Amino acid sequence: MKGYENMEKKKALIVFGTRPEALKMCPLVCEMKKSDKLETIVCVTEQHREMLHQVLEIFDVKPDYNLHIMQPGQTLFDVTTRILTGMKEVIEEVKPDVILVHGDTSTAFTAGLAGFYLQVPVAHVEAGLRTEKIYSPFPEEFNRQGIGLVASYHFAPTEKARQNLENEGKIADRIWVTGNTGIDALRYTVRDDFRHEVLDWAGDSRLIVLTAHRRENLGDSMRQMFRAIRRVAESHPDVKIVYPVHLNPAVRAVANEVLAGCDAIRLIEPLAAVEFHNLMAKSYLIMTDSGGIQEEAPSLGKPVLVMRDTTERPEGVAAGTLRLVGTEEETIFKACCELLDDPEAYRKMSVAANPYGDGYSSARIVEILENELAKDPKMRLRP
Ligand code: UD1
Ligand code: UDP
């Protein structure tokens, strides 16, 4: 029957496992499920557990497969080997036309590698981010470059990301600038009438929202970051700091060691995205080593001090909202004091900008996938 192949729904296996991937893939899952040309199968690796399920609940996404790989204090070896073995079985059972992975986590890299081993086309969402420093962030820069090597479809959030991919020799007609699906998620979460007991506690004080978790910062760098933040709290009586602490035990140990016992600092459990996004929207400024927060904050018009030496998100720096402050105590302390004490410096960084998309990236990706998967299957694998 001529043309029959194109009339069948194409199977799209979408794989994610950590909080940030879930936040950026769930809007896409919701959009894919509306398509009459795609059959969407969701596989979670559960690289994260509680922090993943917090996100699934918001979007009411129910996974078809769960690899249940999370272990307390897991190493990169644990994560990678458990996912690779688990993904082989899922891919062999589902026989997808395409596997979608996101960003730069070990879940994304390993699911992409499994797709490559079984010669199933891989689509990379949030493709083309680069620091070009393989150890920074670690191991994410390697992961994203590795996925780029095997991917057939590259969904780049920005023009800069597209350029990075073209500079590496990726074929131009396999790259699409779609915006970042993380901005789509903000449409589901941010609301004007938000109330929260942290806001009541902060009262008229200026609220700083803090997050920190990067593997390369664990240990001394994180201790220095936290010391700087404690000094900020102790030197500014009108400032309150809230830190939803990542569930990584290595992060929790340093947070407790340096930040506990200060009345102006609250260490709380990770927040569901609705609460976290709205707290950011109501904050005075944000201090973080996170990736996703660097994309969300410009949309919210909040200054962000990025406690890292490199960023793969230069668009936010160019837009004026992000400033890289490294991981040394004195530099972080001075940069934060400047924002708190100099209204002009604060005003310059509080510009609302939207370098990462308009909130409709998922719809664009679905349309591209529908068109591409309707083409001859021989055209799908990376040329
Ligand atoms: C991983 C990603 C990183 C991403 C971060 C988002 C890799 C290599 N790293 O960080 O890119 O920025 O997630 O947060 O993929 N834990 C829980 N419950 C949870 C989540 C974590 O208990 O819901 C604890 C566990 O003890 C776990 C530990 O945190 O072993 C670390 O989790 P893991 O995913 O390995 O963290 P990272 O690799 O640091
Ligand atoms: N986030 C959240 N609750 C929190 C802290 C962060 O929902 O308590 C969200 C945040 O808005 C962003 C994402 O988690 O969308 C970032 O995740 P994380 O910093 O863990 O990972 P990264 O982006 O660095 O990979």
Coordinates of C-alpha atoms and ligand atoms in Angstrom, one line a residue:
M1 CA 0.0 0.0 0.0
K2 CA 1.9 3.1 -1.2
G3 CA 2.2 5.9 1.3
Y4 CA 1.0 3.6 4.2
E5 CA 4.3 4.1 6.1
N6 CA 3.6 7.9 6.3
M7 CA 0.0 7.5 7.6
E8 CA 1.0 5.4 10.7
K9 CA 1.6 7.2 13.9
K10 CA 5.4 7.5 14.5
K11 CA 6.7 6.3 17.8
A12 CA 8.6 8.9 19.8
L13 CA 10.3 7.7 22.9
I14 CA 11.0 10.6 25.2
V15 CA 13.6 9.9 27.9
F16 CA 14.5 12.0 31.0
G17 CA 15.5 11.5 34.6
T18 CA 16.4 14.6 36.6
R19 CA 14.4 17.6 37.8
P20 CA 15.7 20.1 35.2
E21 CA 15.1 17.7 32.3
A22 CA 11.6 16.9 33.5
L23 CA 10.8 20.6 33.8
K24 CA 11.8 21.1 30.2
M25 CA 10.5 17.9 28.7
C26 CA 7.1 17.8 30.4
P27 CA 5.8 20.8 28.4
L28 CA 7.0 18.9 25.3
V29 CA 5.3 15.7 26.4
C30 CA 2.0 17.6 26.8
E31 CA 2.3 19.1 23.3
M32 CA 3.4 15.7 21.7
K33 CA 0.3 14.0 23.2
K34 CA -1.9 16.4 21.2
S35 CA -0.4 15.3 17.9
D36 CA -2.3 12.8 15.8
K37 CA 0.9 11.9 13.9
L38 CA 3.0 10.9 17.0
E39 CA 2.6 8.1 19.5
T40 CA 4.4 9.4 22.6
I41 CA 6.1 7.0 25.0
V42 CA 7.6 8.4 28.2
C43 CA 10.6 6.6 29.8
V44 CA 12.0 8.1 33.1
T45 CA 15.3 6.8 34.3
E46 CA 14.6 8.1 37.8
Q47 CA 18.2 9.4 38.1
H48 CA 16.4 11.7 40.5
R49 CA 13.4 10.4 42.5
E50 CA 11.6 12.9 44.8
M51 CA 12.7 15.9 42.7
L52 CA 11.6 14.2 39.5
H53 CA 8.2 13.2 40.8
Q54 CA 7.5 16.8 42.0
V55 CA 7.6 17.8 38.4
L56 CA 5.7 14.9 36.9
E57 CA 2.8 15.7 39.2
I58 CA 2.6 19.4 38.1
F59 CA 2.2 18.3 34.5
D60 CA 0.3 15.2 35.2
V61 CA 2.7 13.1 33.2
K62 CA 2.6 9.4 33.9
P63 CA 5.7 7.5 32.6
D64 CA 5.2 4.3 30.5
Y65 CA 8.6 3.0 31.7
N66 CA 10.7 3.7 34.8
L67 CA 14.2 2.4 35.2
H68 CA 14.3 3.2 38.9
I69 CA 18.1 3.7 38.9
M70 CA 18.6 6.3 41.7
Q71 CA 20.8 5.3 44.6
P72 CA 21.9 7.6 47.5
G73 CA 25.3 9.1 46.7
Q74 CA 25.4 7.6 43.2
T75 CA 28.6 8.0 41.2
L76 CA 28.7 8.7 37.5
F77 CA 29.6 5.1 36.9
D78 CA 26.5 3.9 38.7
V79 CA 24.2 6.2 36.8
T80 CA 25.7 5.5 33.4
T81 CA 25.9 1.7 33.6
R82 CA 22.4 1.3 35.1
I83 CA 20.8 3.5 32.4
L84 CA 22.7 2.0 29.5
T85 CA 21.5 -1.5 30.4
G86 CA 18.0 -0.4 31.2
M87 CA 17.6 1.6 28.0
K88 CA 18.6 -1.4 25.8
E89 CA 15.6 -3.3 27.0
V90 CA 13.2 -0.4 26.6
I91 CA 14.3 0.5 23.1
E92 CA 14.2 -3.1 22.0
E93 CA 10.7 -3.4 23.3
V94 CA 9.3 -0.1 22.1
K95 CA 11.1 0.0 18.7
P96 CA 10.8 3.8 18.5
D97 CA 11.2 5.9 15.3
V98 CA 13.0 8.5 17.3
I99 CA 14.4 8.9 20.8
L100 CA 14.2 12.4 22.4
V101 CA 16.8 13.4 25.0
H102 CA 17.4 16.7 26.7
G103 CA 20.4 18.8 27.5
D104 CA 23.4 17.4 29.2
T105 CA 22.7 15.0 32.1
S106 CA 24.0 11.5 32.3
T107 CA 20.5 10.3 31.6
A108 CA 20.5 12.2 28.3
F109 CA 23.9 11.2 27.2
T110 CA 23.4 7.5 28.1
A111 CA 20.0 7.3 26.5
G112 CA 21.5 8.9 23.4
L113 CA 24.3 6.4 23.4
A114 CA 21.9 3.5 23.7
G115 CA 20.0 4.9 20.7
F116 CA 23.2 5.1 18.8
Y117 CA 24.2 1.5 19.6
L118 CA 20.8 0.3 18.4
Q119 CA 20.9 2.7 15.4
V120 CA 17.7 4.5 16.4
P121 CA 17.7 8.3 15.4
V122 CA 18.2 10.6 18.4
A123 CA 16.7 14.1 18.7
H124 CA 18.5 16.5 21.0
V125 CA 16.4 19.1 22.7
E126 CA 18.4 22.0 24.0
A127 CA 21.2 21.3 21.6
G128 CA 24.4 23.3 21.0
L129 CA 25.1 24.8 24.4
R130 CA 28.9 24.9 24.9
T131 CA 31.6 26.2 27.2
E132 CA 34.2 24.3 25.2
K133 CA 35.8 23.4 28.5
I134 CA 35.3 19.7 28.9
Y135 CA 35.6 19.8 32.8
S136 CA 33.3 22.7 33.2
P137 CA 30.6 22.0 33.9
F138 CA 31.6 18.4 34.7
P139 CA 30.5 16.0 33.3
E140 CA 27.8 18.0 31.4
E141 CA 30.0 19.6 28.8
F142 CA 31.1 16.2 27.7
N143 CA 27.6 14.8 27.8
R144 CA 26.2 17.5 25.5
Q145 CA 29.0 17.3 23.0
G146 CA 28.6 13.5 23.0
I147 CA 24.9 13.7 22.3
G148 CA 25.6 16.2 19.6
L149 CA 27.9 13.6 17.9
V150 CA 25.1 11.0 17.6
A151 CA 22.0 13.2 17.2
S152 CA 20.1 13.3 13.9
Y153 CA 17.9 16.3 14.9
H154 CA 19.3 19.2 16.9
F155 CA 16.8 21.5 18.5
A156 CA 18.8 24.6 19.4
P157 CA 17.3 27.1 21.9
T158 CA 19.1 30.1 20.5
E159 CA 20.9 31.4 17.4
K160 CA 24.2 31.2 19.3
A161 CA 23.6 27.5 20.0
R162 CA 22.9 26.9 16.3
Q163 CA 26.2 28.6 15.4
N164 CA 28.1 26.4 17.9
L165 CA 26.6 23.3 16.2
E166 CA 27.5 24.6 12.7
N167 CA 31.0 25.4 13.8
E168 CA 31.3 21.7 14.7
G169 CA 30.3 20.7 11.2
K170 CA 26.7 19.7 12.0
I171 CA 24.6 19.9 8.9
A172 CA 22.5 23.1 8.8
D173 CA 19.3 21.5 7.7
R174 CA 19.3 19.2 10.8
I175 CA 19.4 22.2 13.1
W176 CA 16.3 24.2 14.1
V177 CA 16.3 27.2 16.4
T178 CA 13.2 26.6 18.6
G179 CA 13.7 28.5 21.8
N180 CA 14.0 26.7 25.1
T181 CA 11.1 24.5 26.3
G182 CA 12.0 25.6 29.9
I183 CA 10.4 29.0 29.1
D184 CA 7.2 27.1 28.1
A185 CA 7.1 25.7 31.6
L186 CA 6.9 29.3 33.1
R187 CA 3.6 29.7 31.3
Y188 CA 2.2 26.9 33.5
T189 CA 3.6 28.1 36.8
V190 CA 4.0 31.9 37.4
R191 CA 1.0 33.7 38.8
D192 CA 0.5 37.1 40.3
D193 CA -1.5 36.1 43.4
F194 CA 1.1 33.7 44.8
R195 CA 1.3 33.4 48.5
H196 CA 4.0 31.4 50.5
E197 CA 5.1 31.2 54.1
V198 CA 8.7 32.1 53.0
L199 CA 7.3 35.4 51.7
D200 CA 5.6 36.0 55.0
W201 CA 8.8 35.2 56.9
A202 CA 10.8 37.6 54.6
G203 CA 8.2 40.3 55.1
D204 CA 9.7 43.7 54.1
S205 CA 13.2 42.3 53.8
R206 CA 14.9 41.9 50.5
L207 CA 14.7 38.2 49.6
I208 CA 17.7 36.4 48.0
V209 CA 16.9 33.0 46.5
L210 CA 19.9 30.6 46.6
T211 CA 20.5 27.3 44.8
A212 CA 23.8 25.3 44.5
H213 CA 24.5 21.7 43.5
R214 CA 27.1 21.4 40.7
R215 CA 29.4 18.4 41.0
E216 CA 32.5 20.4 40.2
N217 CA 31.7 22.8 43.1
L218 CA 31.3 20.1 45.7
G219 CA 33.7 20.6 48.6
D220 CA 35.9 23.7 48.9
S221 CA 34.2 25.8 46.2
M222 CA 30.8 25.3 47.7
R223 CA 32.1 26.1 51.1
Q224 CA 33.5 29.4 49.8
M225 CA 30.2 30.2 48.1
F226 CA 28.2 29.6 51.3
R227 CA 30.7 31.6 53.4
A228 CA 30.2 34.6 51.2
I229 CA 26.4 34.2 51.4
R230 CA 26.5 34.0 55.2
R231 CA 28.6 37.2 55.3
V232 CA 26.0 38.9 53.2
A233 CA 23.2 37.9 55.6
E234 CA 25.3 39.0 58.6
S235 CA 26.2 42.4 57.1
H236 CA 22.7 43.3 55.7
P237 CA 20.0 43.3 58.4
D238 CA 17.3 43.9 55.7
V239 CA 18.2 40.8 53.7
K240 CA 16.7 37.3 54.1
I241 CA 18.0 34.3 52.2
V242 CA 16.1 31.1 51.3
Y243 CA 17.9 28.0 50.1
P244 CA 15.9 25.0 48.9
V245 CA 18.7 22.5 49.4
H246 CA 19.4 19.9 46.7
L247 CA 18.9 16.3 48.0
N248 CA 22.5 15.4 47.2
P249 CA 24.0 14.4 50.6
A250 CA 27.3 16.0 49.7
V251 CA 25.6 19.3 49.1
R252 CA 23.5 19.0 52.3
A253 CA 26.6 18.4 54.4
V254 CA 28.3 21.7 53.4
A255 CA 25.1 23.7 53.5
N256 CA 24.5 22.6 57.1
E257 CA 28.1 23.1 58.1
V258 CA 28.3 26.7 56.8
L259 CA 24.8 28.1 56.7
A260 CA 22.9 26.6 59.6
G261 CA 22.2 28.6 62.8
C262 CA 21.8 32.0 61.1
D263 CA 18.3 33.6 61.6
A264 CA 18.3 35.4 58.3
I265 CA 19.0 32.2 56.3
R266 CA 16.4 29.4 55.8
L267 CA 17.5 26.0 54.6
I268 CA 14.4 24.3 53.2
E269 CA 13.5 21.1 51.2
P270 CA 13.5 21.4 47.4
L271 CA 10.4 23.2 46.2
A272 CA 7.9 22.2 43.6
A273 CA 8.5 24.2 40.5
V274 CA 5.3 26.3 40.9
E275 CA 6.5 27.5 44.3
F276 CA 10.1 27.9 43.2
H277 CA 9.3 29.9 40.1
N278 CA 7.0 32.2 42.0
L279 CA 9.5 32.7 44.8
M280 CA 12.0 33.7 42.1
A281 CA 9.5 36.1 40.6
K282 CA 9.0 37.7 44.1
S283 CA 12.7 37.8 45.0
Y284 CA 15.2 40.7 45.0
L285 CA 18.0 38.7 43.4
I286 CA 19.1 35.1 42.8
M287 CA 22.4 33.4 43.5
T288 CA 23.0 30.1 41.8
D289 CA 25.2 27.6 40.0
S290 CA 22.2 26.1 38.2
G291 CA 21.8 26.0 34.5
G292 CA 18.0 26.2 34.1
I293 CA 17.7 29.2 36.5
Q294 CA 20.0 31.2 34.2
E295 CA 17.3 30.8 31.5
E296 CA 14.3 31.5 33.7
A297 CA 15.5 34.5 35.6
P298 CA 15.9 36.9 32.6
S299 CA 12.3 36.3 31.7
L300 CA 11.4 37.2 35.2
G301 CA 13.6 40.3 35.2
K302 CA 15.7 39.2 38.2
P303 CA 19.4 39.7 38.5
V304 CA 21.4 36.5 38.8
L305 CA 24.9 36.1 40.2
V306 CA 26.1 32.9 38.7
M307 CA 28.6 31.2 41.0
R308 CA 30.6 29.4 38.3
D309 CA 33.7 30.2 36.2
T310 CA 32.0 29.4 32.9
T311 CA 28.6 29.5 31.4
E312 CA 27.1 27.9 28.4
R313 CA 24.4 30.5 28.5
P314 CA 26.1 33.7 27.3
E315 CA 22.8 35.2 26.0
G316 CA 21.7 36.1 29.6
V317 CA 25.1 37.7 30.3
A318 CA 24.7 39.7 27.0
A319 CA 21.2 40.7 28.0
G320 CA 22.5 42.1 31.3
T321 CA 20.7 39.8 33.7
L322 CA 23.4 37.3 34.5
R323 CA 26.8 38.0 35.9
L324 CA 29.5 35.3 36.3
V325 CA 31.1 35.7 39.8
G326 CA 33.2 32.5 40.1
T327 CA 33.4 30.5 43.2
E328 CA 35.7 32.5 45.5
E329 CA 34.3 33.9 48.7
E330 CA 35.6 37.4 48.4
T331 CA 34.5 38.0 44.8
I332 CA 31.0 36.6 45.5
F333 CA 30.6 38.7 48.6
K334 CA 31.7 41.9 46.9
A335 CA 29.4 41.3 43.8
C336 CA 26.4 40.6 46.0
C337 CA 27.1 43.7 48.2
E338 CA 27.3 45.8 45.1
L339 CA 23.9 44.7 43.9
L340 CA 22.4 45.3 47.4
D341 CA 24.1 48.6 48.1
D342 CA 24.2 50.3 44.7
P343 CA 20.7 50.9 43.2
E344 CA 22.1 51.8 39.8
A345 CA 24.0 48.5 39.6
Y346 CA 20.8 46.7 40.6
R347 CA 18.6 48.6 38.1
K348 CA 21.0 47.7 35.2
M349 CA 20.7 44.0 35.9
S350 CA 16.9 43.9 36.5
V351 CA 15.9 44.2 32.9
A352 CA 13.4 41.7 31.7
A353 CA 14.8 40.0 28.6
N354 CA 13.7 36.9 26.7
P355 CA 16.8 35.5 25.0
Y356 CA 15.7 31.9 25.5
G357 CA 12.3 31.8 23.8
D358 CA 8.7 33.0 23.7
G359 CA 7.1 30.0 25.6
Y360 CA 6.1 28.1 22.5
S361 CA 9.2 26.0 21.8
S362 CA 7.4 22.7 22.3
A363 CA 4.8 23.3 19.6
R364 CA 7.6 24.1 17.2
I365 CA 9.5 20.9 18.0
V366 CA 6.4 18.8 17.5
E367 CA 5.7 20.3 14.1
I368 CA 9.3 19.7 13.0
L369 CA 9.2 16.1 14.3
E370 CA 5.9 15.4 12.5
N371 CA 7.4 16.6 9.2
E372 CA 10.8 14.9 9.6
L373 CA 9.4 11.5 10.6
A374 CA 7.1 11.5 7.6
K375 CA 10.2 11.4 5.4
D376 CA 11.9 8.2 4.1
P377 CA 13.2 6.3 7.2
K378 CA 16.6 6.0 5.5
M379 CA 16.9 9.8 5.8
R380 CA 16.5 9.7 9.6
L381 CA 19.8 8.5 10.9
R382 CA 22.6 11.1 11.2
P383 CA 24.2 11.4 7.8
Ligands
UD1_1 C1 22.4 15.9 38.1 C2 22.9 16.2 36.7 C3 23.1 17.7 36.6 C4 21.9 18.5 37.0 C5 21.4 18.1 38.3 C6 20.1 18.7 38.5 C7 24.4 14.6 35.8 C8 25.8 14.1 35.6 N1 24.2 15.6 36.6 O1 23.4 16.3 39.1 O2 23.5 18.0 35.3 O3 22.2 19.8 37.0 O4 21.2 16.7 38.4 O5 19.7 18.7 39.9 O6 23.5 14.0 35.2 N2 19.0 12.8 45.3 C9 17.9 12.4 46.0 N3 16.6 12.6 45.4 C10 16.4 13.2 44.3 C11 17.6 13.7 43.6 C12 18.8 13.5 44.1 O7 18.0 11.8 47.0 O8 15.3 13.4 43.9 C13 20.3 12.6 45.8 C14 20.8 11.1 45.7 O9 21.5 10.8 46.9 C15 21.7 11.2 44.5 C16 22.3 12.5 44.6 O10 21.3 13.4 45.1 O11 22.6 10.1 44.5 C17 22.9 13.1 43.4 O12 22.0 13.0 42.3 P1 22.7 13.1 40.8 O13 21.6 13.1 39.8 O14 23.7 12.0 40.7 O15 23.3 14.5 40.8 P2 24.3 15.3 40.0 O16 25.0 14.4 39.1 O17 25.1 16.2 40.9
UDP2 N1 13.9 24.3 40.8 C1 12.7 23.8 41.5 N2 12.8 23.7 42.8 C2 13.8 24.1 43.6 C3 15.0 24.6 42.9 C4 15.0 24.6 41.5 O1 11.7 23.5 40.8 O2 13.8 24.0 44.8 C5 13.9 24.4 39.3 C6 14.4 25.6 38.7 O3 13.3 26.6 38.5 C7 14.9 25.1 37.4 C8 15.4 23.7 37.7 O4 14.8 23.4 38.9 O5 13.9 25.0 36.4 C9 16.9 23.7 37.8 O6 17.3 22.5 38.3 P1 18.7 22.3 38.8 O7 19.3 23.6 39.3 O8 18.6 21.2 39.8 O9 19.5 21.8 37.5 P2 20.3 22.5 36.3 O10 19.4 23.4 35.7 O11 21.5 23.1 36.9 O12 20.7 21.4 35.5

